[in-house]
Amino acid sequence: MLSLYGQTFASRLLLGTAAYPDMGTLNQSVQAAAPAMLTVSLRRQSSGADCHGGAFWEMLRGLGVPLLPNTAGCLSVREAVTTAQMAREIFGTDFIKLELIGDDRTLQPDVFQLVEAAEILIKDGFRVLPYCTEDLIACRRLLDSGCEVLMPWAAPIGTALGAVHAYALRVLREAMPDVPMIIDAGLGVPSHAAQVMEWGFDGVLLNTAVSRAGDPVAMARAFALAVEAGYCARAAVPVPPREQAQASSPTVGQPFWHSAEYEG
């Protein structure tokens, strides 16, 4: 079970709710993925004519999946804190995915403001899941601020590149083996999700990779299977990689092994 701030979840996949072609596709994708939580934003803008307003929120509530409000689009501490407080009133949850963007081109988190906002929200009773980079020192500061969960990116939001800084992510995971970490942003295909789960991460959060896929429902199911497979593989303790070949079949009992008459 995935445990976040003392609350347990059966799934290790979190799913976003933006940019789906219509509410029916979103609904079916959620059913296919069976995620632990659904991320929602107060700033959400829908491109679908039937996917906005009260009907959208009613559908989300009807799915029976816990909601994780986020502060997407916030550029300052004050803006993020105010948005989080509004989200708590609307959605009735202390969970918040804290986003504070510091660069418009890469949508990279502003880790300095992130720590400040996290401290304020945690003192206010929030259970904060900060969207951060793979920087080890910044992550330590977030833990010092009171965060119990980290959400490092794999790559910039929506790029579908997979883990572009694989070494740094693995160092981060190894340095903090007991801290729940969910990879957030940049995954594109199920193999990306399986890979980070094999490295020991505790879950993944997806949006674009599913919502903008040719078949979002099928992709949601594929990611759910990949997350489970990667987690199971990690638990099974994979064979360490080697530089040289090593025969898997025994040589004892082979009648012609290195026999002189068969050499040359």
Short mmCIF file of C-alpha atoms in Angstrom, two decimals:
data_model
loop_
_atom_site.label_atom_id
_atom_site.label_comp_id
_atom_site.label_asym_id
_atom_site.label_seq_id
_atom_site.Cartn_x
_atom_site.Cartn_y
_atom_site.Cartn_z
CA MET A 1 0.00 0.00 0.00
CA LEU A 2 1.17 3.53 -0.78
CA SER A 3 1.25 5.60 2.41
CA LEU A 4 1.14 9.42 2.29
CA TYR A 5 0.90 11.36 5.53
CA GLY A 6 -0.52 8.30 7.28
CA GLN A 7 -3.22 7.66 4.67
CA THR A 8 -2.94 4.51 2.59
CA PHE A 9 -3.85 3.96 -1.05
CA ALA A 10 -4.18 0.74 -3.02
CA SER A 11 -2.71 2.22 -6.21
CA ARG A 12 0.66 3.87 -6.83
CA LEU A 13 -0.59 5.83 -9.83
CA LEU A 14 -1.96 9.37 -9.56
CA LEU A 15 -3.81 10.82 -12.52
CA GLY A 16 -4.44 14.36 -13.74
CA THR A 17 -7.82 15.54 -15.04
CA ALA A 18 -6.86 18.22 -17.61
CA ALA A 19 -6.82 18.22 -21.42
CA TYR A 20 -9.02 15.17 -22.05
CA PRO A 21 -11.12 15.39 -25.21
CA ASP A 22 -14.37 15.02 -23.25
CA MET A 23 -15.75 13.97 -19.89
CA GLY A 24 -16.62 10.48 -21.12
CA THR A 25 -13.00 9.78 -22.02
CA LEU A 26 -11.82 11.13 -18.66
CA ASN A 27 -14.33 8.96 -16.84
CA GLN A 28 -13.31 5.81 -18.72
CA SER A 29 -9.60 6.59 -18.27
CA VAL A 30 -10.05 6.89 -14.53
CA GLN A 31 -11.90 3.58 -14.47
CA ALA A 32 -9.09 1.95 -16.48
CA ALA A 33 -6.29 3.33 -14.33
CA ALA A 34 -7.94 2.96 -10.89
CA PRO A 35 -5.65 5.70 -9.51
CA ALA A 36 -4.92 6.52 -5.90
CA MET A 37 -5.84 10.18 -6.37
CA LEU A 38 -6.99 12.62 -9.06
CA THR A 39 -5.30 16.00 -9.33
CA VAL A 40 -7.53 19.01 -9.91
CA SER A 41 -6.84 22.71 -10.27
CA LEU A 42 -8.96 25.73 -9.44
CA ARG A 43 -7.45 27.31 -12.55
CA ARG A 44 -8.57 24.50 -14.80
CA GLN A 45 -9.61 25.63 -18.28
CA SER A 46 -11.38 23.05 -20.43
CA SER A 47 -11.23 22.91 -24.20
CA GLY A 48 -14.23 20.59 -24.42
CA ALA A 49 -17.67 22.14 -24.65
CA ASP A 50 -19.17 19.54 -22.31
CA CYS A 51 -16.23 19.34 -19.92
CA HIS A 52 -16.49 22.42 -17.73
CA GLY A 53 -18.53 23.96 -14.98
CA GLY A 54 -20.63 22.11 -12.45
CA ALA A 55 -20.97 18.96 -14.54
CA PHE A 56 -17.22 18.40 -14.44
CA TRP A 57 -16.99 18.70 -10.66
CA GLU A 58 -20.02 16.52 -10.14
CA MET A 59 -18.50 13.83 -12.34
CA LEU A 60 -15.24 13.90 -10.35
CA ARG A 61 -17.08 13.54 -7.07
CA GLY A 62 -19.09 10.66 -8.50
CA LEU A 63 -15.95 8.70 -9.37
CA GLY A 64 -15.23 8.09 -5.69
CA VAL A 65 -11.49 8.74 -6.10
CA PRO A 66 -9.78 11.03 -3.56
CA LEU A 67 -8.99 14.45 -5.01
CA LEU A 68 -5.60 16.15 -4.80
CA PRO A 69 -6.01 19.88 -5.47
CA ASN A 70 -2.97 21.65 -6.90
CA THR A 71 -1.69 25.20 -7.14
CA ALA A 72 -0.90 24.99 -10.86
CA GLY A 73 0.03 28.30 -12.46
CA CYS A 74 1.02 30.05 -9.23
CA LEU A 75 4.12 32.25 -9.43
CA SER A 76 4.39 33.59 -5.88
CA VAL A 77 4.18 32.32 -2.32
CA ARG A 78 1.14 34.45 -1.57
CA GLU A 79 -0.68 33.23 -4.66
CA ALA A 80 0.07 29.57 -3.90
CA VAL A 81 -0.97 29.82 -0.26
CA THR A 82 -4.23 31.60 -1.12
CA THR A 83 -5.05 29.05 -3.83
CA ALA A 84 -4.36 26.17 -1.45
CA GLN A 85 -6.65 27.67 1.20
CA MET A 86 -9.42 28.13 -1.35
CA ALA A 87 -8.97 24.55 -2.55
CA ARG A 88 -9.29 23.22 0.98
CA GLU A 89 -12.61 24.99 1.40
CA ILE A 90 -13.97 23.80 -1.94
CA PHE A 91 -12.73 20.19 -1.95
CA GLY A 92 -12.71 19.50 1.78
CA THR A 93 -9.20 18.04 1.95
CA ASP A 94 -5.93 19.05 3.61
CA PHE A 95 -3.92 17.39 0.83
CA ILE A 96 -2.38 19.87 -1.60
CA LYS A 97 0.01 19.44 -4.50
CA LEU A 98 2.16 22.53 -4.17
CA GLU A 99 3.37 24.02 -7.46
CA LEU A 100 5.33 27.25 -7.74
CA ILE A 101 6.71 27.84 -11.21
CA GLY A 102 9.91 29.81 -11.61
CA ASP A 103 10.49 29.67 -15.38
CA ASP A 104 7.90 30.09 -18.14
CA ARG A 105 9.81 28.10 -20.77
CA THR A 106 10.68 24.97 -18.79
CA LEU A 107 7.97 25.31 -16.12
CA GLN A 108 10.70 24.48 -13.64
CA PRO A 109 9.72 24.81 -9.97
CA ASP A 110 11.06 27.77 -7.98
CA VAL A 111 12.58 25.76 -5.15
CA PHE A 112 13.30 28.85 -3.01
CA GLN A 113 9.69 30.00 -2.93
CA LEU A 114 8.55 26.39 -2.73
CA VAL A 115 10.23 25.89 0.65
CA GLU A 116 8.76 29.11 2.00
CA ALA A 117 5.24 28.25 0.84
CA ALA A 118 5.54 24.70 2.18
CA GLU A 119 6.45 25.97 5.65
CA ILE A 120 3.42 28.27 5.71
CA LEU A 121 0.99 25.61 4.51
CA ILE A 122 2.26 22.90 6.86
CA LYS A 123 1.86 25.24 9.83
CA ASP A 124 -1.68 25.81 8.58
CA GLY A 125 -2.44 22.09 8.75
CA PHE A 126 -1.95 21.11 5.11
CA ARG A 127 -0.45 17.83 3.97
CA VAL A 128 1.87 19.16 1.29
CA LEU A 129 3.11 17.27 -1.76
CA PRO A 130 5.65 19.64 -3.35
CA TYR A 131 6.36 19.50 -7.08
CA CYS A 132 10.15 19.89 -7.10
CA THR A 133 13.28 19.13 -9.08
CA GLU A 134 15.67 16.25 -8.43
CA ASP A 135 18.05 18.61 -6.56
CA LEU A 136 19.14 16.82 -3.39
CA ILE A 137 19.71 19.94 -1.29
CA ALA A 138 16.39 21.52 -2.26
CA CYS A 139 14.63 18.29 -1.35
CA ARG A 140 16.32 18.24 2.04
CA ARG A 141 15.10 21.79 2.68
CA LEU A 142 11.56 20.71 1.83
CA LEU A 143 11.80 17.87 4.33
CA ASP A 144 13.17 20.29 6.94
CA SER A 145 10.14 22.51 6.31
CA GLY A 146 7.87 19.64 7.35
CA CYS A 147 7.04 17.93 4.05
CA GLU A 148 6.74 14.16 4.38
CA VAL A 149 6.42 13.48 0.64
CA LEU A 150 8.41 14.70 -2.37
CA MET A 151 7.32 14.91 -6.02
CA PRO A 152 10.46 15.34 -8.16
CA TRP A 153 10.05 15.77 -11.90
CA ALA A 154 11.42 13.36 -14.48
CA ALA A 155 11.45 16.05 -17.18
CA PRO A 156 9.65 19.35 -17.85
CA ILE A 157 5.85 19.18 -17.78
CA GLY A 158 4.29 17.77 -20.93
CA THR A 159 7.55 16.84 -22.69
CA ALA A 160 7.12 13.05 -22.50
CA LEU A 161 10.91 12.67 -22.41
CA GLY A 162 11.14 10.29 -19.47
CA ALA A 163 13.85 10.60 -16.84
CA VAL A 164 16.32 13.05 -18.42
CA HIS A 165 18.47 13.28 -15.29
CA ALA A 166 18.50 9.62 -14.38
CA TYR A 167 21.68 9.79 -12.30
CA ALA A 168 20.40 12.64 -10.13
CA LEU A 169 17.07 10.91 -9.56
CA ARG A 170 18.76 7.70 -8.50
CA VAL A 171 21.09 9.59 -6.16
CA LEU A 172 18.07 11.31 -4.63
CA ARG A 173 16.27 8.01 -4.14
CA GLU A 174 19.30 6.35 -2.57
CA ALA A 175 19.98 9.31 -0.28
CA MET A 176 16.44 9.28 1.14
CA PRO A 177 15.29 5.65 1.03
CA ASP A 178 12.49 6.08 3.57
CA VAL A 179 10.87 9.24 2.14
CA PRO A 180 7.81 8.64 -0.07
CA MET A 181 8.65 9.99 -3.54
CA ILE A 182 6.28 10.26 -6.49
CA ILE A 183 7.68 11.07 -9.91
CA ASP A 184 5.67 13.98 -11.30
CA ALA A 185 5.91 15.34 -14.86
CA GLY A 186 7.75 14.38 -18.01
CA LEU A 187 6.84 10.71 -18.42
CA GLY A 188 5.63 9.75 -21.88
CA VAL A 189 5.21 6.00 -22.20
CA PRO A 190 4.57 3.15 -19.75
CA SER A 191 8.20 1.97 -19.90
CA HIS A 192 9.22 5.32 -18.37
CA ALA A 193 6.95 4.63 -15.42
CA ALA A 194 8.21 1.06 -15.00
CA GLN A 195 11.78 2.33 -15.02
CA VAL A 196 11.42 4.84 -12.20
CA MET A 197 9.46 2.31 -10.15
CA GLU A 198 12.31 -0.16 -10.64
CA TRP A 199 14.65 2.50 -9.24
CA GLY A 200 12.64 2.47 -6.05
CA PHE A 201 10.26 5.41 -6.41
CA ASP A 202 6.92 4.98 -4.72
CA GLY A 203 4.56 6.14 -7.45
CA VAL A 204 4.03 8.32 -10.50
CA LEU A 205 1.70 11.16 -11.41
CA LEU A 206 0.55 11.46 -15.02
CA ASN A 207 -1.58 13.79 -17.07
CA THR A 208 -0.42 14.64 -20.58
CA ALA A 209 0.88 11.13 -21.33
CA VAL A 210 -2.66 9.82 -20.88
CA SER A 211 -4.99 12.70 -21.75
CA ARG A 212 -3.28 13.53 -25.06
CA ALA A 213 -2.65 9.95 -26.15
CA GLY A 214 -4.41 8.65 -29.24
CA ASP A 215 -6.40 6.32 -27.00
CA PRO A 216 -6.37 7.76 -23.46
CA VAL A 217 -8.33 4.87 -21.97
CA ALA A 218 -5.92 2.22 -23.28
CA MET A 219 -2.93 4.33 -22.24
CA ALA A 220 -4.32 4.76 -18.73
CA ARG A 221 -4.58 1.00 -18.37
CA ALA A 222 -1.08 0.52 -19.80
CA PHE A 223 0.43 2.92 -17.29
CA ALA A 224 -1.38 1.25 -14.41
CA LEU A 225 0.09 -2.11 -15.43
CA ALA A 226 3.56 -0.58 -15.91
CA VAL A 227 3.56 0.99 -12.45
CA GLU A 228 2.56 -2.31 -10.88
CA ALA A 229 5.16 -4.23 -12.91
CA GLY A 230 7.95 -1.81 -12.00
CA TYR A 231 7.07 -1.95 -8.31
CA CYS A 232 6.95 -5.76 -8.33
CA ALA A 233 10.28 -5.91 -10.18
CA ARG A 234 11.93 -3.68 -7.58
CA ALA A 235 10.57 -5.83 -4.76
CA ALA A 236 11.88 -8.95 -6.51
CA VAL A 237 15.48 -7.59 -6.33
CA PRO A 238 16.72 -7.46 -9.95
CA VAL A 239 19.97 -9.09 -11.02
CA PRO A 240 22.73 -6.42 -11.01
CA PRO A 241 24.10 -5.49 -14.46
CA ARG A 242 27.48 -6.91 -15.55
CA GLU A 243 30.05 -5.83 -18.11
CA GLN A 244 30.89 -9.40 -19.13
CA ALA A 245 28.76 -12.30 -20.28
CA GLN A 246 27.91 -14.98 -17.76
CA ALA A 247 26.45 -18.30 -18.92
CA SER A 248 23.05 -19.05 -17.47
CA SER A 249 23.16 -22.76 -18.38
CA PRO A 250 25.40 -25.08 -16.31
CA THR A 251 28.53 -26.43 -18.00
CA VAL A 252 28.76 -29.56 -15.85
CA GLY A 253 27.64 -32.62 -17.75
CA GLN A 254 28.02 -31.21 -21.26
CA PRO A 255 29.60 -34.10 -23.21
CA PHE A 256 31.60 -32.00 -25.67
CA TRP A 257 32.47 -28.94 -23.57
CA HIS A 258 35.90 -27.82 -24.82
CA SER A 259 36.45 -31.24 -26.38
CA ALA A 260 39.63 -31.25 -28.50
CA GLU A 261 37.98 -32.98 -31.47
CA TYR A 262 35.38 -30.19 -31.71
CA GLU A 263 37.81 -27.31 -31.38
CA GLY A 264 38.48 -25.65 -34.74
#
